[in-house]
Amino acid sequence: MAGKNVVLFGPPGAGKGTQAVKLRELLDVPHISTGDMFRYHIKNDTELGRTAKEYSNSGRLVPDEVTIAMVKERLGRDDVKGGFLLDGFPRSVPQAESLDKILGELGIKLDHVVNIAVADQEVKDRLAKRATIEGRADDADPKVIENRLNTYKNQSEPCLTFYRPKKIVRDVDGIGAIDDVFGRIKAIFS
Ligand code: AMP
């Protein structure tokens, strides 16, 4: 299936970041991760970073207006003309609606929402494991993990209901070895 305008979707711990690195290489498009953008701002202690930190440390979403403005600026750059890989955005229905509007204004059509599906318990186990490996502040506390999962269920998962009627959701089983999961993702683009 043609088209390189892609959203990578799934619960925290689904492996979006890992798969995004591989998919970026395959498609040769910029990888736009809102989580990475926020972490960059937090590390550099910018104003945006100070706002983001307050929310991300407790497992909540950074407010839509802040996040949407940041993504809008990024999608306005020339390097997304040949495609893009959005990772971690949209994460709420208002964000999905805004993305539609932003892309519409740019004359771009979203081709695929790659939904990496992983069951709740597996997600919890993975996040706890990642905490010991990567040392991410938002992985360390079980309460924060719980919050992030609830945020996903309540705010992010409804994006799939928004996208399903558009027939662009590609469901991928996220259980298994990294290369096996990537094989399933690759098949979407062949
Ligand atoms: P991630 O690395 O994608 O799990 O993102 C880490 C944290 O950044 C999240 O828990 C949120 O606090 C924040 N974040 C990332 N993407 C978004 C988004 N699209 N909307 C709101 N907050 C976000």
Coordinates of N, CA and C and ligand atoms in Angstrom, one line a residue:
M1 N 0.8 -1.2 0.0 CA 0.0 0.0 0.0 C 0.9 1.3 0.0
A2 N 0.6 2.1 -0.9 CA 1.5 3.3 -1.0 C 1.2 4.3 0.1
G3 N 2.0 5.3 0.2 CA 1.7 6.4 1.1 C 2.6 6.3 2.3
K4 N 3.3 7.5 2.6 CA 4.3 7.5 3.7 C 3.9 8.5 4.7
N5 N 2.6 8.9 4.8 CA 2.2 9.8 5.8 C 1.5 8.9 6.9
V6 N 2.3 8.8 8.0 CA 2.0 7.7 8.9 C 1.9 8.2 10.4
V7 N 0.9 7.7 11.1 CA 0.8 7.8 12.5 C 1.1 6.4 13.2
L8 N 2.0 6.4 14.1 CA 2.3 5.2 14.9 C 1.6 5.3 16.2
F9 N 0.7 4.3 16.4 CA -0.3 4.4 17.5 C -0.1 3.2 18.4
G10 N -0.5 3.3 19.7 CA -0.5 2.2 20.6 C -0.2 2.6 22.0
P11 N -0.5 1.8 23.0 CA -0.3 2.1 24.4 C 1.1 2.4 24.8
P12 N 1.4 3.1 25.9 CA 2.8 3.2 26.3 C 3.4 1.8 26.5
G13 N 4.6 1.7 26.0 CA 5.3 0.4 26.2 C 4.9 -0.6 25.1
A14 N 4.2 -0.1 24.0 CA 3.9 -1.0 22.9 C 5.1 -1.3 22.0
G15 N 6.1 -0.4 22.2 CA 7.3 -0.5 21.3 C 7.3 0.5 20.2
K16 N 6.5 1.5 20.3 CA 6.4 2.5 19.2 C 7.8 3.1 18.9
G17 N 8.5 3.5 19.9 CA 9.8 4.2 19.7 C 10.7 3.2 19.0
T18 N 10.8 2.0 19.4 CA 11.7 1.0 18.8 C 11.3 0.7 17.4
Q19 N 10.0 0.6 17.1 CA 9.6 0.3 15.7 C 9.7 1.5 14.9
A20 N 9.6 2.7 15.5 CA 9.7 4.0 14.7 C 11.1 4.1 14.1
V21 N 12.1 3.7 14.9 CA 13.5 3.9 14.4 C 13.6 3.0 13.1
K22 N 13.1 1.8 13.1 CA 13.2 0.9 12.0 C 12.4 1.4 10.8
L23 N 11.2 1.8 11.1 CA 10.3 2.3 10.1 C 10.8 3.6 9.4
R24 N 11.4 4.4 10.2 CA 12.0 5.6 9.6 C 13.0 5.3 8.6
E25 N 13.8 4.3 8.9 CA 14.8 3.8 7.9 C 14.2 3.3 6.7
L26 N 13.2 2.5 6.8 CA 12.5 1.8 5.7 C 11.9 2.9 4.8
L27 N 11.2 3.8 5.4 CA 10.4 4.8 4.6 C 11.2 6.0 4.2
D28 N 12.3 6.3 5.0 CA 13.2 7.4 4.7 C 12.4 8.7 4.9
V29 N 11.7 8.8 6.0 CA 10.9 10.0 6.3 C 11.3 10.5 7.8
P30 N 11.1 11.8 8.1 CA 11.4 12.2 9.5 C 10.5 11.5 10.5
H31 N 11.1 11.2 11.6 CA 10.5 10.6 12.8 C 10.1 11.7 13.7
I32 N 8.8 12.0 13.9 CA 8.4 13.1 14.8 C 7.8 12.5 16.0
S33 N 8.6 12.5 17.1 CA 8.1 11.9 18.4 C 7.8 13.0 19.4
T34 N 6.5 13.2 19.7 CA 6.2 14.3 20.7 C 6.8 14.0 22.0
G35 N 6.9 12.7 22.4 CA 7.6 12.4 23.7 C 9.0 12.8 23.7
D36 N 9.7 12.6 22.6 CA 11.1 13.0 22.4 C 11.3 14.5 22.4
M37 N 10.3 15.2 21.8 CA 10.4 16.6 21.7 C 10.2 17.2 23.1
F38 N 9.3 16.7 23.9 CA 9.1 17.1 25.2 C 10.3 16.8 26.1
R39 N 10.9 15.6 25.9 CA 12.1 15.3 26.7 C 13.2 16.2 26.4
Y40 N 13.4 16.6 25.1 CA 14.4 17.6 24.7 C 14.2 18.9 25.4
H41 N 13.0 19.4 25.5 CA 12.7 20.7 26.1 C 12.9 20.6 27.6
I42 N 12.5 19.4 28.2 CA 12.7 19.2 29.6 C 14.2 19.3 30.0
K43 N 15.0 18.6 29.2 CA 16.4 18.5 29.4 C 17.1 19.9 29.3
N44 N 16.6 20.7 28.4 CA 17.1 22.0 28.2 C 16.5 23.1 29.0
D45 N 15.5 22.6 29.9 CA 14.9 23.5 30.8 C 14.3 24.8 30.1
T46 N 13.6 24.5 29.0 CA 12.9 25.6 28.3 C 11.6 25.9 29.0
E47 N 10.9 26.9 28.6 CA 9.6 27.2 29.2 C 8.6 26.1 28.9
L48 N 8.7 25.6 27.6 CA 7.8 24.5 27.2 C 8.2 23.3 28.0
G49 N 9.5 23.1 28.2 CA 9.9 21.9 29.0 C 9.4 22.0 30.4
R50 N 9.4 23.1 31.0 CA 8.9 23.2 32.4 C 7.4 22.9 32.5
T51 N 6.7 23.3 31.5 CA 5.2 23.0 31.4 C 5.1 21.5 31.3
A52 N 5.8 20.9 30.3 CA 5.7 19.5 29.9 C 6.0 18.6 31.1
K53 N 7.1 19.0 31.9 CA 7.6 18.2 33.0 C 6.5 17.9 34.0
E54 N 5.8 19.0 34.3 CA 4.7 18.9 35.3 C 3.7 17.8 35.0
Y55 N 3.4 17.7 33.7 CA 2.4 16.7 33.3 C 3.0 15.3 33.1
S56 N 4.1 15.3 32.3 CA 4.7 14.0 32.0 C 5.2 13.2 33.2
N57 N 5.7 13.9 34.2 CA 6.2 13.2 35.4 C 5.1 12.5 36.2
S58 N 3.8 12.9 36.0 CA 2.7 12.3 36.7 C 1.9 11.4 35.7
G59 N 2.4 11.2 34.5 CA 1.7 10.3 33.6 C 0.5 10.9 32.9
R60 N 0.4 12.3 32.9 CA -0.8 12.9 32.3 C -0.3 13.5 30.9
L61 N -1.3 13.8 30.1 CA -1.0 14.4 28.8 C -0.7 15.9 29.0
V62 N 0.3 16.4 28.3 CA 0.6 17.8 28.2 C -0.7 18.4 27.5
P63 N -1.1 19.6 28.0 CA -2.4 20.2 27.4 C -2.3 20.2 25.9
D64 N -3.5 20.0 25.3 CA -3.6 19.9 23.9 C -3.1 21.2 23.2
E65 N -3.4 22.3 23.7 CA -3.1 23.5 23.0 C -1.5 23.7 22.8
V66 N -0.8 23.3 23.9 CA 0.7 23.3 23.8 C 1.2 22.3 22.8
T67 N 0.6 21.1 22.9 CA 1.1 20.0 22.1 C 0.8 20.2 20.6
I68 N -0.4 20.6 20.4 CA -0.9 20.8 19.0 C 0.0 22.0 18.3
A69 N 0.2 23.0 19.1 CA 1.0 24.1 18.5 C 2.4 23.6 18.1
M70 N 3.0 22.8 19.0 CA 4.3 22.2 18.7 C 4.3 21.4 17.5
V71 N 3.3 20.5 17.3 CA 3.3 19.6 16.2 C 3.0 20.4 14.9
K72 N 2.1 21.4 15.0 CA 1.8 22.2 13.9 C 3.0 22.9 13.3
E73 N 3.8 23.4 14.2 CA 5.1 24.1 13.8 C 6.0 23.0 13.1
R74 N 6.1 21.9 13.6 CA 7.0 20.8 13.1 C 6.5 20.3 11.7
L75 N 5.2 20.2 11.6 CA 4.6 19.7 10.3 C 4.7 20.7 9.2
G76 N 4.9 22.0 9.6 CA 5.0 23.1 8.6 C 6.3 23.1 8.0
R77 N 7.3 22.3 8.4 CA 8.6 22.4 7.8 C 8.7 21.6 6.5
D78 N 9.6 21.9 5.7 CA 9.7 21.3 4.3 C 10.0 19.8 4.3
D79 N 10.7 19.3 5.4 CA 11.1 17.9 5.3 C 10.0 16.9 5.4
V80 N 8.8 17.4 5.7 CA 7.7 16.4 5.8 C 7.0 16.2 4.5
K81 N 7.4 16.9 3.5 CA 6.7 16.9 2.2 C 6.7 15.5 1.6
G82 N 7.8 14.7 1.8 CA 7.8 13.3 1.3 C 7.3 12.3 2.2
G83 N 6.7 12.7 3.3 CA 6.1 11.8 4.2 C 6.6 12.1 5.6
F84 N 6.0 11.4 6.6 CA 6.4 11.6 8.0 C 5.9 10.4 8.8
L85 N 6.6 10.3 10.0 CA 6.2 9.2 10.9 C 5.9 9.9 12.2
L86 N 4.7 10.0 12.5 CA 4.3 10.7 13.8 C 4.2 9.6 14.9
D87 N 4.9 9.8 16.0 CA 5.0 8.8 17.0 C 4.6 9.5 18.3
G88 N 3.4 9.0 18.9 CA 2.9 9.6 20.1 C 2.0 10.8 19.9
F89 N 1.6 11.0 18.7 CA 0.6 12.1 18.4 C -0.2 11.6 17.2
P90 N -1.5 11.7 17.2 CA -2.4 12.2 18.3 C -2.6 11.3 19.4
R91 N -2.9 11.8 20.6 CA -3.1 11.0 21.8 C -4.5 11.5 22.4
S92 N -5.3 12.2 21.7 CA -6.6 12.6 22.2 C -7.4 12.9 21.0
V93 N -8.7 12.8 21.1 CA -9.6 13.1 19.9 C -9.4 14.5 19.4
P94 N -9.4 15.5 20.4 CA -9.1 16.9 19.9 C -7.8 17.0 19.1
Q95 N -6.8 16.2 19.5 CA -5.5 16.2 18.8 C -5.7 15.6 17.4
A96 N -6.5 14.5 17.3 CA -6.7 13.9 16.0 C -7.5 14.8 15.1
E97 N -8.4 15.5 15.6 CA -9.2 16.5 14.8 C -8.3 17.6 14.4
S98 N -7.4 18.1 15.3 CA -6.5 19.1 14.9 C -5.5 18.7 13.8
L99 N -5.1 17.4 13.9 CA -4.2 16.9 12.9 C -4.8 16.9 11.5
D100 N -6.1 16.5 11.5 CA -6.8 16.5 10.2 C -6.8 17.9 9.6
K101 N -7.1 18.9 10.5 CA -7.1 20.2 10.0 C -5.8 20.7 9.6
I102 N -4.7 20.4 10.3 CA -3.4 20.9 10.0 C -3.0 20.3 8.6
L103 N -3.2 19.0 8.5 CA -2.8 18.3 7.3 C -3.7 18.8 6.1
G104 N -5.0 19.0 6.4 CA -5.8 19.6 5.3 C -5.3 20.9 4.8
E105 N -4.9 21.7 5.7 CA -4.3 23.0 5.3 C -3.0 22.9 4.5
L106 N -2.3 21.8 4.8 CA -1.0 21.6 4.1 C -1.3 20.8 2.8
G107 N -2.5 20.4 2.6 CA -2.8 19.6 1.4 C -2.3 18.2 1.5
I108 N -2.2 17.6 2.7 CA -1.6 16.3 2.9 C -2.7 15.4 3.4
K109 N -2.7 14.1 2.9 CA -3.6 13.1 3.4 C -2.9 12.1 4.3
L110 N -3.5 11.8 5.4 CA -2.9 10.7 6.3 C -3.2 9.4 5.7
D111 N -2.1 8.6 5.5 CA -2.3 7.3 4.8 C -2.6 6.1 5.7
H112 N -1.8 6.0 6.8 CA -1.9 4.9 7.7 C -1.8 5.3 9.2
V113 N -2.7 4.7 10.0 CA -2.5 4.7 11.4 C -2.2 3.3 11.9
V114 N -0.9 3.1 12.1 CA -0.4 1.8 12.5 C -0.6 1.6 14.0
N115 N -1.5 0.7 14.3 CA -1.9 0.5 15.7 C -1.3 -0.8 16.2
I116 N -0.3 -0.5 17.1 CA 0.5 -1.7 17.7 C -0.3 -2.1 18.9
A117 N -0.9 -3.3 18.9 CA -1.7 -3.8 20.0 C -1.0 -4.6 20.9
V118 N -1.0 -4.3 22.2 CA -0.4 -5.0 23.3 C -1.4 -5.0 24.5
A119 N -1.6 -6.2 25.1 CA -2.5 -6.3 26.2 C -2.0 -5.6 27.5
D120 N -2.9 -5.2 28.3 CA -2.6 -4.4 29.5 C -1.4 -4.9 30.4
Q121 N -1.5 -6.2 30.8 CA -0.6 -6.8 31.7 C 0.8 -6.8 31.1
E122 N 0.9 -7.1 29.8 CA 2.2 -7.1 29.1 C 2.8 -5.7 29.1
V123 N 1.9 -4.7 28.9 CA 2.4 -3.3 28.9 C 3.0 -2.9 30.3
K124 N 2.3 -3.3 31.3 CA 2.8 -3.0 32.7 C 4.1 -3.7 32.9
D125 N 4.2 -4.9 32.5 CA 5.5 -5.7 32.7 C 6.6 -5.0 31.9
R126 N 6.3 -4.6 30.7 CA 7.3 -3.9 29.8 C 7.8 -2.6 30.4
L127 N 6.8 -1.8 30.9 CA 7.2 -0.5 31.4 C 8.1 -0.6 32.7
A128 N 7.7 -1.6 33.5 CA 8.5 -1.8 34.8 C 9.9 -2.2 34.4
K129 N 10.0 -3.0 33.3 CA 11.4 -3.5 32.9 C 12.1 -2.3 32.3
R130 N 11.5 -1.5 31.5 CA 12.1 -0.4 30.8 C 12.7 0.6 31.9
A131 N 11.9 0.7 33.0 CA 12.4 1.7 34.1 C 13.8 1.3 34.6
T132 N 14.1 0.0 34.6 CA 15.4 -0.4 35.2 C 16.4 -0.2 34.1
I133 N 16.0 -0.2 32.8 CA 17.0 -0.1 31.7 C 17.3 1.4 31.3
E134 N 16.2 2.1 31.1 CA 16.4 3.5 30.5 C 16.4 4.6 31.6
G135 N 15.9 4.2 32.8 CA 15.8 5.2 33.9 C 14.9 6.4 33.6
R136 N 13.8 6.2 32.8 CA 12.9 7.3 32.5 C 12.1 7.6 33.8
A137 N 12.0 8.9 34.2 CA 11.3 9.2 35.4 C 9.8 8.7 35.4
D138 N 9.2 8.7 34.2 CA 7.8 8.4 34.2 C 7.6 6.9 34.1
D139 N 8.6 6.1 34.1 CA 8.5 4.6 34.1 C 8.7 4.1 35.5
A140 N 9.3 4.9 36.4 CA 9.8 4.4 37.7 C 8.7 4.1 38.7
D141 N 7.7 4.8 38.7 CA 6.7 4.7 39.8 C 5.4 4.0 39.3
P142 N 5.0 2.9 40.0 CA 3.9 2.1 39.5 C 2.6 3.0 39.4
K143 N 2.5 4.0 40.2 CA 1.3 4.9 40.2 C 1.3 5.7 38.9
V144 N 2.5 6.1 38.5 CA 2.6 6.9 37.2 C 2.3 6.0 36.0
I145 N 2.8 4.7 36.1 CA 2.5 3.8 35.0 C 1.0 3.6 34.9
E146 N 0.3 3.4 36.1 CA -1.1 3.2 36.1 C -1.8 4.5 35.5
N147 N -1.3 5.6 35.8 CA -1.9 6.9 35.3 C -1.8 6.9 33.8
R148 N -0.6 6.5 33.3 CA -0.4 6.6 31.8 C -1.3 5.6 31.1
L149 N -1.5 4.4 31.7 CA -2.4 3.5 31.1 C -3.8 4.0 31.1
N150 N -4.2 4.6 32.2 CA -5.6 5.1 32.3 C -5.8 6.3 31.3
T151 N -4.7 7.1 31.2 CA -4.8 8.2 30.2 C -4.9 7.6 28.8
Y152 N -4.2 6.6 28.5 CA -4.3 5.9 27.2 C -5.7 5.5 27.0
K153 N -6.3 4.7 27.9 CA -7.6 4.2 27.8 C -8.7 5.3 27.6
N154 N -8.6 6.3 28.4 CA -9.6 7.3 28.5 C -9.5 8.3 27.4
Q155 N -8.3 8.7 27.1 CA -8.1 9.8 26.1 C -7.5 9.4 24.8
S156 N -6.6 8.5 24.8 CA -5.9 8.1 23.5 C -6.7 7.1 22.7
E157 N -7.1 6.0 23.3 CA -7.7 4.9 22.6 C -8.9 5.4 21.7
P158 N -9.7 6.4 22.2 CA -10.8 6.8 21.4 C -10.4 7.4 20.0
C159 N -9.1 7.7 19.9 CA -8.7 8.1 18.5 C -8.9 7.1 17.5
L160 N -8.9 5.8 17.9 CA -9.1 4.7 17.0 C -10.5 4.7 16.5
T161 N -11.4 5.0 17.3 CA -12.8 5.2 16.9 C -13.0 6.3 15.9
F162 N -12.2 7.3 16.1 CA -12.2 8.5 15.2 C -11.6 8.1 13.8
Y163 N -10.6 7.2 13.8 CA -9.9 6.9 12.5 C -10.5 5.7 11.8
R164 N -11.2 4.7 12.6 CA -11.6 3.5 11.9 C -12.5 3.7 10.7
P165 N -13.5 4.7 10.8 CA -14.4 4.9 9.7 C -13.6 5.4 8.4
K166 N -12.5 6.0 8.6 CA -11.7 6.5 7.5 C -10.9 5.4 6.8
K167 N -11.0 4.2 7.4 CA -10.3 3.0 6.9 C -8.8 3.1 6.7
I168 N -8.2 3.8 7.7 CA -6.7 3.9 7.6 C -6.0 3.2 8.8
V169 N -6.8 2.6 9.7 CA -6.2 1.9 10.8 C -5.6 0.6 10.4
R170 N -4.4 0.3 10.6 CA -3.7 -1.0 10.3 C -3.3 -1.6 11.7
D171 N -4.1 -2.6 12.1 CA -3.8 -3.3 13.4 C -2.7 -4.2 13.2
V172 N -1.7 -4.1 14.2 CA -0.6 -5.0 14.2 C -0.4 -5.6 15.6
D173 N -0.2 -6.9 15.6 CA 0.0 -7.6 16.9 C 1.4 -7.2 17.4
G174 N 1.4 -6.6 18.6 CA 2.7 -6.1 19.1 C 3.4 -7.0 20.0
I175 N 2.9 -8.3 20.1 CA 3.6 -9.3 20.9 C 4.6 -10.1 20.1
G176 N 5.7 -10.3 20.6 CA 6.7 -11.1 19.9 C 8.1 -10.3 19.8
A177 N 9.0 -10.9 19.1 CA 10.4 -10.3 19.0 C 10.2 -9.0 18.2
I178 N 11.1 -8.1 18.4 CA 11.1 -6.8 17.8 C 11.1 -7.0 16.2
D179 N 11.9 -7.9 15.7 CA 11.9 -8.1 14.2 C 10.7 -8.7 13.7
D180 N 10.0 -9.5 14.5 CA 8.8 -10.1 14.1 C 7.7 -9.1 14.0
V181 N 7.6 -8.2 15.0 CA 6.6 -7.1 15.0 C 6.9 -6.2 13.8
F182 N 8.2 -5.9 13.6 CA 8.6 -5.0 12.4 C 8.2 -5.7 11.1
G183 N 8.3 -7.0 11.0 CA 7.9 -7.7 9.8 C 6.4 -7.5 9.5
R184 N 5.6 -7.5 10.5 CA 4.2 -7.2 10.4 C 3.9 -5.8 9.9
I185 N 4.7 -4.9 10.5 CA 4.5 -3.4 10.1 C 5.0 -3.2 8.6
K186 N 6.1 -3.9 8.3 CA 6.7 -3.7 6.9 C 5.7 -4.2 5.9
A187 N 4.9 -5.2 6.2 CA 4.0 -5.8 5.3 C 2.9 -4.8 4.8
I188 N 2.7 -3.8 5.7 CA 1.7 -2.8 5.4 C 2.2 -1.9 4.2
F189 N 3.5 -1.8 4.1 CA 4.0 -0.9 3.1 C 4.5 -1.6 1.8
S190 N 4.3 -2.9 1.8 CA 4.8 -3.6 0.6 C 3.7 -3.8 -0.5
Ligands
AMP1 P1 6.0 9.1 25.2 O1 7.5 9.1 25.2 O2 5.4 9.2 23.9 O3 5.4 8.0 26.1 O4 5.6 10.5 25.9 C1 6.1 10.8 27.2 C2 5.1 11.9 27.9 O5 5.1 13.1 27.1 C3 3.7 11.5 28.0 O6 3.4 10.7 29.1 C4 3.0 12.8 28.0 O7 3.0 13.4 29.3 C5 3.8 13.6 27.0 N1 3.3 13.5 25.7 C6 3.8 12.9 24.6 N2 3.1 13.0 23.5 C7 2.0 13.7 23.9 C8 0.8 14.1 23.2 N3 0.6 13.9 21.9 N4 -0.1 14.9 23.9 C9 0.1 15.2 25.2 N5 1.2 14.8 25.9 C10 2.1 14.0 25.3

